[in-house]
């Protein structure tokens, strides 16, 4: 499963695995792919340094990367407290009423919400980069488009490739103009923030728009046959995220959530603004239904919505309130039916790729 990009990065298979869990990222790299650690949850530099130290020890000297969340434009002089003050009381009451309806217990006294929007602020991302550039990362990906120009230049000065996600050919063209090295074409089927164009349409559009830059296909990919299809559409690899959530190396801290993921079908997700204020594909739950229903107050724009629901999400997760319990995940969740080690998932991906290539060779009359 080699492409020009995989050869450039020195990996065996052109499979890029995004995950918030260092154990999963390292296992992807060891299996011959390219593990990409999501950094958004690391608000303390020492925590990121600890996990990058761990990855260095457990990646067998093979390459890996980091995914950050940085806006291309910065708003000066606005603090988290300033943003908190913009949240209407009616929305706060809606959160309280929804939690009370489902009997969600409070957090312990003095316990802070585990999920905060601070990881989305540029200042935090820059402290993450100060740490990351002390390690031999080979790729820096940004989930909010092109990172600021000085960050791109800094990465290139350290021989680090820069990738950015795009949901349309127009977005991809802007990335190319900004000096990005790799465009991740993320289709509608993907988990988390995603646009409205499906992968089968988006991938070739982006490939044509940014040629000769390499493109990775993302969104709804969870089999070797789909990776073969992505390469046939012109991509130089596949970017997989959701598929790793039910691996044995993942650390969701919730058996109830793992059970919901394993039981979900491909139609059990929804693009909702309930989590961050931007459309993000996630498990459909009574929480998303409440926010998306006509009786609700409507979601707030980013970052207000994320701040509004941070404590509520932490309470739901800690106490495993199943009707409200969810997570960002793509439509590929329908294929995630058992807990398996990363290596086992990789073995299935490579076998499926071989089957697809053999099938096409037979159709083309090239089989032996």
Coordinates of C-alpha atoms in Angstrom, one line a residue:
X1 CA 0.0 0.0 0.0
X2 CA 2.8 2.4 -1.0
X3 CA 2.5 5.8 -2.6
X4 CA 4.9 8.6 -3.2
X5 CA 3.8 10.2 0.1
X6 CA 4.2 7.0 2.1
X7 CA 7.7 6.5 0.7
X8 CA 8.6 10.2 1.5
X9 CA 7.6 9.6 5.1
X10 CA 9.2 6.2 5.3
X11 CA 6.1 4.2 6.2
X12 CA 5.0 0.8 4.9
X13 CA 1.3 1.6 4.3
X14 CA -0.3 4.9 3.3
X15 CA -2.7 4.7 6.3
X16 CA -2.7 7.8 8.5
X17 CA -4.5 7.2 11.9
X18 CA -5.7 10.2 13.9
X19 CA -6.4 9.5 17.5
X20 CA -6.4 11.3 20.9
X21 CA -4.8 8.3 22.5
X22 CA -1.0 7.9 22.5
X23 CA -1.2 4.1 22.8
X24 CA -3.3 4.0 19.7
X25 CA -1.1 6.4 17.7
X26 CA 2.1 4.4 18.6
X27 CA 0.4 1.1 17.7
X28 CA -0.6 2.5 14.3
X29 CA 3.0 3.6 13.7
X30 CA 4.4 0.2 14.8
X31 CA 1.9 -1.5 12.4
X32 CA 3.4 0.3 9.5
X33 CA 1.1 3.2 9.2
X34 CA 1.5 6.8 10.4
X35 CA 0.0 7.6 13.9
X36 CA -1.2 11.2 14.4
X37 CA -1.8 12.2 18.0
X38 CA -4.6 14.7 18.6
X39 CA -3.3 17.5 20.9
X40 CA -6.5 19.5 21.6
X41 CA -7.0 18.0 25.0
X42 CA -3.5 18.9 26.3
X43 CA -4.0 22.2 28.0
X44 CA -0.9 21.7 30.1
X45 CA 2.4 21.5 28.2
X46 CA 3.8 18.9 30.7
X47 CA 1.0 16.5 29.9
X48 CA 1.8 16.6 26.2
X49 CA 5.5 16.3 26.9
X50 CA 4.8 13.2 29.0
X51 CA 2.8 11.5 26.3
X52 CA 5.3 12.4 23.5
X53 CA 8.0 10.9 25.7
X54 CA 5.9 7.7 25.9
X55 CA 5.4 7.7 22.1
X56 CA 9.1 8.1 21.5
X57 CA 9.7 5.0 23.6
X58 CA 6.9 2.9 22.0
X59 CA 7.0 3.8 18.3
X60 CA 10.1 1.6 17.4
X61 CA 11.8 4.6 15.9
X62 CA 9.2 5.0 13.2
X63 CA 7.6 8.3 12.3
X64 CA 4.5 9.9 13.8
X65 CA 2.8 13.3 13.8
X66 CA 0.7 15.7 15.8
X67 CA -2.7 17.3 15.1
X68 CA -3.5 20.7 16.6
X69 CA -6.4 23.1 16.4
X70 CA -5.4 26.6 15.4
X71 CA -7.5 29.3 13.7
X72 CA -5.8 31.0 10.8
X73 CA -6.9 34.4 12.2
X74 CA -6.5 35.4 15.9
X75 CA -8.9 37.6 17.9
X76 CA -6.8 39.8 20.3
X77 CA -7.6 40.6 23.8
X78 CA -10.6 38.3 24.4
X79 CA -10.3 36.0 27.4
X80 CA -12.3 32.9 28.3
X81 CA -14.2 34.9 30.9
X82 CA -15.2 37.4 28.3
X83 CA -16.6 34.7 26.1
X84 CA -18.4 33.0 29.1
X85 CA -20.2 36.3 29.8
X86 CA -21.8 36.2 26.3
X87 CA -23.7 33.1 27.0
X88 CA -27.5 33.8 27.5
X89 CA -29.1 32.7 30.8
X90 CA -31.9 31.0 28.8
X91 CA -29.3 28.6 27.3
X92 CA -27.8 27.9 30.7
X93 CA -31.3 27.1 32.1
X94 CA -31.9 24.7 29.1
X95 CA -28.8 22.8 30.0
X96 CA -29.8 22.6 33.7
X97 CA -33.3 21.4 32.8
X98 CA -32.1 18.8 30.4
X99 CA -29.6 17.4 32.9
X100 CA -32.3 17.4 35.6
X101 CA -34.8 15.6 33.4
X102 CA -32.3 12.7 33.1
X103 CA -31.2 12.9 36.8
X104 CA -27.5 13.6 35.9
X105 CA -25.6 14.1 39.2
X106 CA -23.4 17.1 39.8
X107 CA -19.6 16.9 39.7
X108 CA -17.8 16.6 43.0
X109 CA -17.1 19.9 44.8
X110 CA -14.0 21.5 43.3
X111 CA -13.9 19.1 40.3
X112 CA -13.4 20.9 37.1
X113 CA -15.0 20.0 33.8
X114 CA -12.7 17.6 31.9
X115 CA -13.6 19.0 28.5
X116 CA -13.0 22.7 28.0
X117 CA -12.8 24.9 24.9
X118 CA -9.4 26.2 26.0
X119 CA -7.7 23.6 23.8
X120 CA -9.1 25.4 20.9
X121 CA -7.5 28.8 21.7
X122 CA -4.4 29.8 19.7
X123 CA -2.3 30.5 22.8
X124 CA -2.7 26.9 24.0
X125 CA -2.0 25.5 20.6
X126 CA 1.3 27.5 20.4
X127 CA 2.4 26.1 23.7
X128 CA 1.7 22.6 22.3
X129 CA 3.9 23.4 19.3
X130 CA 6.7 24.6 21.5
X131 CA 6.7 21.2 23.1
X132 CA 6.1 19.2 19.9
X133 CA 9.0 20.8 18.0
X134 CA 11.3 19.4 20.6
X135 CA 10.5 15.9 19.3
X136 CA 11.1 14.3 15.8
X137 CA 7.6 14.7 14.6
X138 CA 7.3 14.3 10.8
X139 CA 3.9 15.9 10.3
X140 CA 1.8 18.7 11.8
X141 CA -1.9 18.6 10.9
X142 CA -4.4 21.4 11.7
X143 CA -8.1 20.6 12.0
X144 CA -9.3 24.2 11.4
X145 CA -7.7 24.7 8.0
X146 CA -4.4 26.3 7.3
X147 CA -2.4 27.3 10.4
X148 CA -0.9 30.8 10.7
X149 CA 1.9 31.5 8.2
X150 CA 4.6 31.7 10.9
X151 CA 3.7 28.2 12.1
X152 CA 4.0 26.8 8.5
X153 CA 7.4 28.4 8.2
X154 CA 8.5 27.1 11.5
X155 CA 7.5 23.6 10.6
X156 CA 9.2 23.7 7.3
X157 CA 12.4 25.0 8.9
X158 CA 12.4 21.8 11.0
X159 CA 11.6 19.5 8.0
X160 CA 8.1 18.9 9.3
X161 CA 5.3 18.5 6.7
X162 CA 2.1 20.5 7.2
X163 CA -1.4 19.1 6.5
X164 CA -4.7 20.8 6.7
X165 CA -8.3 19.4 6.5
X166 CA -10.6 20.6 3.7
X167 CA -14.3 20.0 3.1
X168 CA -14.4 21.5 -0.3
X169 CA -12.1 22.2 -3.3
X170 CA -12.2 25.9 -2.6
X171 CA -10.9 25.3 1.0
X172 CA -8.2 23.0 -0.5
X173 CA -7.1 25.7 -2.9
X174 CA -6.7 28.1 0.0
X175 CA -4.5 25.6 1.8
X176 CA -2.3 25.2 -1.3
X177 CA -1.9 29.0 -1.5
X178 CA -0.9 29.0 2.2
X179 CA 2.0 26.7 1.5
X180 CA 0.4 23.5 3.0
X181 CA 2.2 20.3 2.0
X182 CA -0.7 17.8 2.3
X183 CA -4.5 18.3 2.0
X184 CA -6.8 16.0 3.9
X185 CA -10.1 15.8 1.9
X186 CA -12.6 15.2 4.7
X187 CA -16.0 14.0 3.4
X188 CA -19.4 14.4 5.0
X189 CA -19.3 10.9 6.4
X190 CA -16.5 11.8 8.8
X191 CA -16.7 12.1 12.6
X192 CA -16.2 15.5 14.2
X193 CA -16.4 18.7 12.3
X194 CA -17.2 18.1 8.7
X195 CA -18.7 19.7 5.7
X196 CA -21.5 18.7 3.4
X197 CA -19.8 17.0 0.5
X198 CA -19.5 13.2 0.4
X199 CA -16.0 11.6 0.1
X200 CA -16.7 10.0 -3.3
X201 CA -17.3 13.4 -4.8
X202 CA -14.9 15.4 -2.6
X203 CA -11.7 13.4 -3.1
X204 CA -11.3 13.7 -6.8
X205 CA -12.4 17.4 -6.7
X206 CA -9.6 18.1 -4.2
X207 CA -7.1 16.0 -6.1
X208 CA -7.7 18.0 -9.2
X209 CA -7.8 21.4 -7.4
X210 CA -4.4 21.1 -5.7
X211 CA -2.4 18.9 -8.1
X212 CA 0.5 18.1 -7.7
X213 CA 0.1 18.3 -3.9
X214 CA -0.7 15.0 -2.2
X215 CA -4.2 14.4 -0.9
X216 CA -5.4 12.1 1.8
X217 CA -8.9 10.8 1.7
X218 CA -10.9 11.0 4.9
X219 CA -14.5 10.3 5.9
X220 CA -16.3 7.0 6.2
X221 CA -13.2 4.9 5.5
X222 CA -12.9 1.7 7.5
X223 CA -11.9 -1.1 5.1
X224 CA -9.0 -1.9 2.8
X225 CA -11.5 -1.9 -0.1
X226 CA -12.3 1.8 0.7
X227 CA -8.7 2.7 0.9
X228 CA -8.2 1.1 -2.6
X229 CA -11.1 3.2 -3.8
X230 CA -9.5 6.4 -2.4
X231 CA -6.2 5.7 -4.1
X232 CA -8.1 5.0 -7.4
X233 CA -9.7 8.5 -7.0
X234 CA -6.2 10.0 -6.9
X235 CA -5.5 10.2 -3.2
X236 CA -2.0 9.2 -1.9
X237 CA -3.3 7.7 1.3
X238 CA -6.3 7.5 3.7
X239 CA -6.9 9.4 6.9
X240 CA -8.8 7.3 9.5
X241 CA -10.1 8.5 12.8
X242 CA -13.3 6.9 14.1
X243 CA -12.2 3.3 13.4
X244 CA -9.7 3.4 16.3
X245 CA -12.2 4.3 19.0
X246 CA -13.1 0.7 19.7
X247 CA -9.6 -0.7 19.6
X248 CA -8.2 -2.3 22.8
X249 CA -5.5 0.3 23.0
X250 CA -8.1 3.2 23.1
X251 CA -8.9 4.7 26.5
X252 CA -12.5 6.0 26.4
X253 CA -12.9 5.6 30.2
X254 CA -16.4 4.4 29.7
X255 CA -17.6 0.8 29.0
X256 CA -21.1 2.2 28.4
X257 CA -19.8 4.4 25.6
X258 CA -17.8 1.6 24.0
X259 CA -20.9 -0.5 24.1
X260 CA -22.9 2.2 22.4
X261 CA -20.3 2.5 19.6
X262 CA -20.2 -1.3 19.1
X263 CA -24.0 -1.4 18.9
X264 CA -24.5 1.6 16.6
X265 CA -25.3 1.3 12.9
X266 CA -24.1 3.7 10.1
X267 CA -27.4 5.6 10.4
X268 CA -27.0 6.3 14.1
X269 CA -24.9 9.4 13.8
X270 CA -26.0 13.0 13.2
X271 CA -24.3 16.3 12.2
X272 CA -25.1 18.5 15.1
X273 CA -23.9 21.8 16.6
X274 CA -24.7 20.6 20.1
X275 CA -21.1 20.0 21.1
X276 CA -19.1 23.0 19.8
X277 CA -21.4 25.2 17.8
X278 CA -20.2 24.0 14.5
X279 CA -21.7 21.0 12.6
X280 CA -19.9 17.9 14.0
X281 CA -20.9 14.3 13.3
X282 CA -21.4 12.3 16.5
X283 CA -23.6 9.6 17.9
X284 CA -27.2 10.6 17.9
X285 CA -28.4 10.7 21.5
X286 CA -31.2 12.3 23.5
X287 CA -28.7 15.1 24.2
X288 CA -28.3 15.9 20.5
X289 CA -32.1 15.5 19.9
X290 CA -32.8 18.0 22.7
X291 CA -30.5 20.6 21.1
X292 CA -31.7 20.0 17.6
X293 CA -35.4 19.9 18.4
X294 CA -37.9 22.7 17.9
X295 CA -38.5 23.1 21.7
X296 CA -34.8 24.0 22.4
X297 CA -33.2 27.5 22.3
X298 CA -30.9 26.6 19.4
X299 CA -27.2 26.2 19.6
X300 CA -24.8 29.1 20.1
X301 CA -21.8 29.8 17.7
X302 CA -18.3 28.5 18.5
X303 CA -16.8 28.9 21.0
X304 CA -19.9 29.8 23.1
X305 CA -21.6 26.4 22.7
X306 CA -18.5 24.6 23.8
X307 CA -18.1 26.6 26.9
X308 CA -21.8 26.3 27.7
X309 CA -21.9 22.5 27.6
X310 CA -18.4 21.7 28.9
X311 CA -19.5 20.9 32.5
X312 CA -22.6 19.1 31.3
X313 CA -20.6 16.8 28.9
X314 CA -18.2 16.0 31.8
X315 CA -21.1 15.1 34.1
X316 CA -22.8 12.9 31.5
X317 CA -19.5 11.1 30.8
X318 CA -18.4 10.7 34.4
X319 CA -21.8 9.2 35.5
X320 CA -22.3 7.3 32.2
X321 CA -25.9 8.6 31.7
X322 CA -26.5 6.3 28.7
X323 CA -29.4 8.1 27.0
X324 CA -27.3 11.3 26.8
X325 CA -23.9 9.6 26.4
X326 CA -22.2 10.2 23.0
X327 CA -19.0 11.1 21.2
X328 CA -17.8 12.4 17.8
X329 CA -17.8 9.5 15.4
X330 CA -18.3 9.0 11.7
X331 CA -20.8 6.8 9.7
X332 CA -18.2 4.1 9.7
X333 CA -19.3 3.3 13.2
X334 CA -21.5 0.6 11.6
X335 CA -18.4 -1.5 10.9
X336 CA -17.1 -1.1 14.4
X337 CA -18.7 -4.2 15.8
X338 CA -16.0 -5.7 18.1
X339 CA -13.1 -4.6 20.2
X340 CA -9.8 -5.5 18.5
X341 CA -6.1 -4.6 18.8
X342 CA -4.8 -2.0 16.3
X343 CA -2.7 -4.6 14.7
X344 CA -5.7 -6.7 14.0
X345 CA -7.5 -3.8 12.4
X346 CA -4.4 -3.1 10.3
X347 CA -4.3 -6.8 9.2
X348 CA -7.9 -6.5 8.0
X349 CA -7.2 -3.2 6.2
X350 CA -4.3 -4.7 4.3
X351 CA -6.1 -7.9 3.4
X352 CA -9.1 -5.9 2.2
X353 CA -6.8 -3.8 0.1
X354 CA -5.3 -6.8 -1.5
X355 CA -8.7 -8.3 -2.3
X356 CA -9.8 -5.0 -4.0
X357 CA -6.6 -4.8 -6.1
X358 CA -7.0 -8.5 -7.1
X359 CA -10.6 -7.8 -8.1
X360 CA -9.7 -4.8 -10.2
X361 CA -6.9 -6.8 -11.9
X362 CA -9.3 -9.5 -12.8
X363 CA -11.8 -7.0 -14.2
X364 CA -8.9 -5.4 -16.2
X365 CA -7.8 -8.9 -17.4
X366 CA -4.4 -8.6 -15.6
X367 CA -4.8 -11.6 -13.2
X368 CA -2.4 -14.5 -13.4

